[in-house]
mmCIF file of N, CA and C in Angstrom:
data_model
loop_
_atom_site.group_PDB
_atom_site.id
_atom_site.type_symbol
_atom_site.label_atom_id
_atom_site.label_comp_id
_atom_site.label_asym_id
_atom_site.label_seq_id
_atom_site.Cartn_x
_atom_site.Cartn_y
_atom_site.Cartn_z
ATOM 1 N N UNK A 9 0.847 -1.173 0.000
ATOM 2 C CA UNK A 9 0.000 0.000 0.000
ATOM 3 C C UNK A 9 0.897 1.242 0.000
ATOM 4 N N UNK A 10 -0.170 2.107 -1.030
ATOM 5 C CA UNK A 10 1.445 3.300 -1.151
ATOM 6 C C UNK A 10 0.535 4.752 -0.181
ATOM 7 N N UNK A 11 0.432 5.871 0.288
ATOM 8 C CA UNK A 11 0.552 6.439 0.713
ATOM 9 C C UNK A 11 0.986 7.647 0.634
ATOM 10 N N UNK A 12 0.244 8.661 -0.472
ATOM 11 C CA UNK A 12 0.709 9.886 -0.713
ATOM 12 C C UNK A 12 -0.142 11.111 -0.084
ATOM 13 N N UNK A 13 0.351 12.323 -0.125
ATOM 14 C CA UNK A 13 0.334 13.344 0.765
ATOM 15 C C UNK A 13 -0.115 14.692 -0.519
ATOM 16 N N UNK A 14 -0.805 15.011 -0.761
ATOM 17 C CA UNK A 14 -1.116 16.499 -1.541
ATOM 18 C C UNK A 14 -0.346 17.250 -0.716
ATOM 19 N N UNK A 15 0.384 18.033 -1.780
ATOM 20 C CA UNK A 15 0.970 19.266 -1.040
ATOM 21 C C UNK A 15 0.639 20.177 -0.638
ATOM 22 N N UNK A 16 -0.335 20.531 -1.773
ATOM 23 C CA UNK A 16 -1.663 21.832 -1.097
ATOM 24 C C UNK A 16 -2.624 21.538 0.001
ATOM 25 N N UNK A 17 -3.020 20.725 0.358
ATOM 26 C CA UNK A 17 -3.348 20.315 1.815
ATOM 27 C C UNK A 17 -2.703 20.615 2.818
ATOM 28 N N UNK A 18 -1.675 19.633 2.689
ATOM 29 C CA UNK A 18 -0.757 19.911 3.845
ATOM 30 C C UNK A 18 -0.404 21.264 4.304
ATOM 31 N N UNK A 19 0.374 22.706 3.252
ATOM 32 C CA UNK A 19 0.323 23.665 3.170
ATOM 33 C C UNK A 19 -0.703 24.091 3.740
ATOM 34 N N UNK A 20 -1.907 23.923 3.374
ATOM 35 C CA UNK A 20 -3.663 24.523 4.064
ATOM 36 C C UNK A 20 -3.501 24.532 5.397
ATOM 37 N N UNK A 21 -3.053 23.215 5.823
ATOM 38 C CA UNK A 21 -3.041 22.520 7.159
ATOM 39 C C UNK A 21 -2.396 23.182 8.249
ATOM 40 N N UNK A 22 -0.838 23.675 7.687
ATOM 41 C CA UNK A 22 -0.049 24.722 8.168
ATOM 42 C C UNK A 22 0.238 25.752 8.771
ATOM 43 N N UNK A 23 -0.774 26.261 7.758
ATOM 44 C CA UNK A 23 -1.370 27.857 7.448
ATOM 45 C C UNK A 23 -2.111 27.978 8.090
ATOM 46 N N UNK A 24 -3.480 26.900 8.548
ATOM 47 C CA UNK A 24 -4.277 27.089 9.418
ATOM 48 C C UNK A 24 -3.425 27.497 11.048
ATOM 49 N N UNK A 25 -2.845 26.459 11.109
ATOM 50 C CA UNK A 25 -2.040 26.593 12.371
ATOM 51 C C UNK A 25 -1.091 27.617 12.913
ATOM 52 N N UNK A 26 -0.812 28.440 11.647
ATOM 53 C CA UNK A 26 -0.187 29.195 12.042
ATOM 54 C C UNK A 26 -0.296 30.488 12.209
ATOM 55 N N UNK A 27 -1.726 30.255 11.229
ATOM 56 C CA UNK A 27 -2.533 31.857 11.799
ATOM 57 C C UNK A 27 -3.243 31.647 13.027
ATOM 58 N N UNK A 28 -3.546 30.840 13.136
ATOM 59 C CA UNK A 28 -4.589 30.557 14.693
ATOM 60 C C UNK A 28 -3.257 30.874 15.801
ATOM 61 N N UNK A 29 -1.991 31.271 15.575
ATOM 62 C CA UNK A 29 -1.670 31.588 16.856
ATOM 63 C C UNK A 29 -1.702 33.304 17.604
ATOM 64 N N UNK A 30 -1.289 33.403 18.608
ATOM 65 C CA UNK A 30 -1.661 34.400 19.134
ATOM 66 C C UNK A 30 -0.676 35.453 18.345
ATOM 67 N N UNK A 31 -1.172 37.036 17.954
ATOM 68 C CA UNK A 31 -0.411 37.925 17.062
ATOM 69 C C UNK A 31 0.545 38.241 17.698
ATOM 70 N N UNK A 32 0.742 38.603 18.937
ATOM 71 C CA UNK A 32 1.646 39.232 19.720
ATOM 72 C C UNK A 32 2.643 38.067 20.036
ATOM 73 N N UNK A 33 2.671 37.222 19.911
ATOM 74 C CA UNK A 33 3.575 36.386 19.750
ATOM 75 C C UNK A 33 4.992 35.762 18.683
ATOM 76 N N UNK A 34 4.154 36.657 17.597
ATOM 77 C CA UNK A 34 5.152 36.121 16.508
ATOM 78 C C UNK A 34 6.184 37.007 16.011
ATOM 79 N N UNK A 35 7.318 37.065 15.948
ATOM 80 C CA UNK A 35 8.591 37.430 15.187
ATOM 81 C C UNK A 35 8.399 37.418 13.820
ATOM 82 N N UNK A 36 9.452 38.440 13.531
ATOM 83 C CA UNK A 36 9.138 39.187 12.244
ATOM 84 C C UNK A 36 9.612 37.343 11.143
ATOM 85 N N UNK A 37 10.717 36.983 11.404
ATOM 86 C CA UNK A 37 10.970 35.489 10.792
ATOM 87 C C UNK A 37 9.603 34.369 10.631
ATOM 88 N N UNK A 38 8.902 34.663 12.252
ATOM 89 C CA UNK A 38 7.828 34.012 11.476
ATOM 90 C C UNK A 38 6.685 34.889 10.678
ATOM 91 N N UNK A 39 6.323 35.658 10.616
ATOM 92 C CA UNK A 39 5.727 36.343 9.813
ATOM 93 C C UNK A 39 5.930 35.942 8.274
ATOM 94 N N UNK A 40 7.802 36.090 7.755
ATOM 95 C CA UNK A 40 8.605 35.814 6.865
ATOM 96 C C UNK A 40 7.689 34.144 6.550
ATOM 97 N N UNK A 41 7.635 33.758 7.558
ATOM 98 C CA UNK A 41 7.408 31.826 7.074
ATOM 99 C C UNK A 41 5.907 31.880 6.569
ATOM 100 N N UNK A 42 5.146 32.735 7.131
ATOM 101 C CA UNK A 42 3.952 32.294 6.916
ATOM 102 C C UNK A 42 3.486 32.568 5.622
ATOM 103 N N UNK A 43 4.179 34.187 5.716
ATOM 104 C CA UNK A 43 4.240 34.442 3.988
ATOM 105 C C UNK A 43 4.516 33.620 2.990
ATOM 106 N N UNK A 44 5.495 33.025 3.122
ATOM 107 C CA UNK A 44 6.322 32.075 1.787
ATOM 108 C C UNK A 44 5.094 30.953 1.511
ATOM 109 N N UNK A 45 4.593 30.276 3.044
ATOM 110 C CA UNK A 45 3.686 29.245 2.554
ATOM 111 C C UNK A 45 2.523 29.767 1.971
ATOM 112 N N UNK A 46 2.165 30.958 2.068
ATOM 113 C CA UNK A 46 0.877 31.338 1.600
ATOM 114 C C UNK A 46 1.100 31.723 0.220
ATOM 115 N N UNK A 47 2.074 32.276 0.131
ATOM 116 C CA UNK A 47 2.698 32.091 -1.556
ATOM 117 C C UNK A 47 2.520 31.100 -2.012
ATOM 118 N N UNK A 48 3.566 29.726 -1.556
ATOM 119 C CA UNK A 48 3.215 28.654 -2.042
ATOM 120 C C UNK A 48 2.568 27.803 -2.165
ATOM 121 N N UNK A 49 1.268 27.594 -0.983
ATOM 122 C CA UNK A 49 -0.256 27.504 -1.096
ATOM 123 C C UNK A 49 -0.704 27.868 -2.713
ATOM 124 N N UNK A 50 -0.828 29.456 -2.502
ATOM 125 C CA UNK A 50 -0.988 29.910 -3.661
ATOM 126 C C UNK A 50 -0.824 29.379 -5.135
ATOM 127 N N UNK A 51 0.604 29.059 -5.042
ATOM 128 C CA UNK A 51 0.817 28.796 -6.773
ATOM 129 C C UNK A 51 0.823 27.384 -6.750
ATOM 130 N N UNK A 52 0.541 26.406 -6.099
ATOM 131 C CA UNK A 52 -0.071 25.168 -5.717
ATOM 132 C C UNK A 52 -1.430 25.061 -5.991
ATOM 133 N N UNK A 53 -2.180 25.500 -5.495
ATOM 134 C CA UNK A 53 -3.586 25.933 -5.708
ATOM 135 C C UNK A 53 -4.239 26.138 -7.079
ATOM 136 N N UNK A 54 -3.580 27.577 -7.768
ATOM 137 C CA UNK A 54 -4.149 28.330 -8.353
ATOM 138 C C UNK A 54 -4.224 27.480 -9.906
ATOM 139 N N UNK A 55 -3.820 26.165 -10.265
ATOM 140 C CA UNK A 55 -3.925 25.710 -11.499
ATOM 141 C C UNK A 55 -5.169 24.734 -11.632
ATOM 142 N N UNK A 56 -5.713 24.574 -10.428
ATOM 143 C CA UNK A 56 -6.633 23.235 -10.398
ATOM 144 C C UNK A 56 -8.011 24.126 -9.964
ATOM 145 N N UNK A 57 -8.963 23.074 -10.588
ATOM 146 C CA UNK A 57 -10.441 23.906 -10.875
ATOM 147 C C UNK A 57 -10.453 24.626 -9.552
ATOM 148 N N UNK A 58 -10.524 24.066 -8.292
ATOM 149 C CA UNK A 58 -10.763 25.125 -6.813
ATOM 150 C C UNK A 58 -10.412 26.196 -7.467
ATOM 151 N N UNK A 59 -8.992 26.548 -7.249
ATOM 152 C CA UNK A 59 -8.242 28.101 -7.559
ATOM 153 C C UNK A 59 -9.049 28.888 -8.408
ATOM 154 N N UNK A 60 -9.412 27.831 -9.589
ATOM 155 C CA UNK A 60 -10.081 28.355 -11.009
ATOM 156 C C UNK A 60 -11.552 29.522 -10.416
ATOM 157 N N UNK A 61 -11.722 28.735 -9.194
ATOM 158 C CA UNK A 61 -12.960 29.227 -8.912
ATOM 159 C C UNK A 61 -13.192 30.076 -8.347
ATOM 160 N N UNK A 62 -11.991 30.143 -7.494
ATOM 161 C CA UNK A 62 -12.010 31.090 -6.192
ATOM 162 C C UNK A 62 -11.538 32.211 -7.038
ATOM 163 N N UNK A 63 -10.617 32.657 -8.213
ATOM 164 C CA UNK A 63 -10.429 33.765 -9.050
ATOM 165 C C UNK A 63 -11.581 34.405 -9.736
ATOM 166 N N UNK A 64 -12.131 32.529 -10.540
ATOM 167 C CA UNK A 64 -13.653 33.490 -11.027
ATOM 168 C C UNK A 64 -14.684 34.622 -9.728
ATOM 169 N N UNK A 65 -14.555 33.495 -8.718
ATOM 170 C CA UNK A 65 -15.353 33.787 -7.482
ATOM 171 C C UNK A 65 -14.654 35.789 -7.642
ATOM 172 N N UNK A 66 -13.860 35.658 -6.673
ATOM 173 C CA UNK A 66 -12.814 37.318 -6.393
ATOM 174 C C UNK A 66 -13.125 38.132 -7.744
ATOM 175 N N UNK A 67 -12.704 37.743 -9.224
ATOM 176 C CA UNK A 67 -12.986 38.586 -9.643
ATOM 177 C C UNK A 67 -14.213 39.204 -10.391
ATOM 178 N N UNK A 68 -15.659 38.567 -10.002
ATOM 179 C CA UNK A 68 -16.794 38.914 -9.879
ATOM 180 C C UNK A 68 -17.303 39.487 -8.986
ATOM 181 N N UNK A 69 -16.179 39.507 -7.881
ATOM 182 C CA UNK A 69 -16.796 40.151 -6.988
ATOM 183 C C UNK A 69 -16.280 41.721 -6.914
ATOM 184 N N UNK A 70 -15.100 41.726 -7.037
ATOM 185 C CA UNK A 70 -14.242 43.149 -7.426
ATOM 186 C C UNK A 70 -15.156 43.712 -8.715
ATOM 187 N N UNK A 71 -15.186 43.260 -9.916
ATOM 188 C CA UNK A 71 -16.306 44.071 -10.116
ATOM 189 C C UNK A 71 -17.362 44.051 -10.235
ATOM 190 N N UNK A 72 -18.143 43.896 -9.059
ATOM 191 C CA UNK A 72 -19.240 44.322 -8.432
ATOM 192 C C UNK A 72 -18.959 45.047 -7.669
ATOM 193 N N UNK A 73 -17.928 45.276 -7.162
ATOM 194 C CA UNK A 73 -17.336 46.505 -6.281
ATOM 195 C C UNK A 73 -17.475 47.685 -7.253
ATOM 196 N N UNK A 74 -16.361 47.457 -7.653
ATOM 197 C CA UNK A 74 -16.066 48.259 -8.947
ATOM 198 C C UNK A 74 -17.473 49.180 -9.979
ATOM 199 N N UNK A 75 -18.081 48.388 -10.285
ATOM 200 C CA UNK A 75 -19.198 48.768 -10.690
ATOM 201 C C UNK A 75 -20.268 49.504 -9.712
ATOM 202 N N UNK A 76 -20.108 49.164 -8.723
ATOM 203 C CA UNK A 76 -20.892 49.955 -7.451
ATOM 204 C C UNK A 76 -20.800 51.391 -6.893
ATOM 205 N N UNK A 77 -19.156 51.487 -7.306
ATOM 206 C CA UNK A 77 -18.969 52.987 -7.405
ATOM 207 C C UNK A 77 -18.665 53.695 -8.363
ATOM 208 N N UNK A 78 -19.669 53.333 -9.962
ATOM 209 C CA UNK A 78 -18.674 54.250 -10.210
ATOM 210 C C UNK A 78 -20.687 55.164 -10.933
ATOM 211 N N UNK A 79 -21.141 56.358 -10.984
ATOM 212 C CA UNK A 79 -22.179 56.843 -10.899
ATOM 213 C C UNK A 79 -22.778 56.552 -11.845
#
């Protein structure tokens, strides 16, 4: 039996954990870490239908923003 691991999960998994900690706690290095994974979340993500969606999703919604202000 083989046993593989998605990377974008795991990353998710991470990320969860590492924003759930307390703010006043973290150093500018981790700040630095959390960033990189959320980057790389990111470009992990962004090729497979989810991502596909969550862009369509965001950028229907920006303009509906967009369109909301303008007279």
């Amino acid at each position: 039996m083989k046993l593989t691991i998605n990377l974008a999960v795991l990353l998710a998994v991470i990320l969860v954990v590492l924003v759930r900690r307390r703010v006043q706690a973290r150093s500018r290095v981790d700040q630095t870490m959390v960033l990189a994974i959320a980057v790389s979340f990111g470009v992990l993500i962004a090729p497979t239908d989810f991502g596909q969606g969550i862009l369509r999703t965001v950028t229907d919604l920006a303009q509906s923003v967009s369109d909301a202000g303008t007279p």
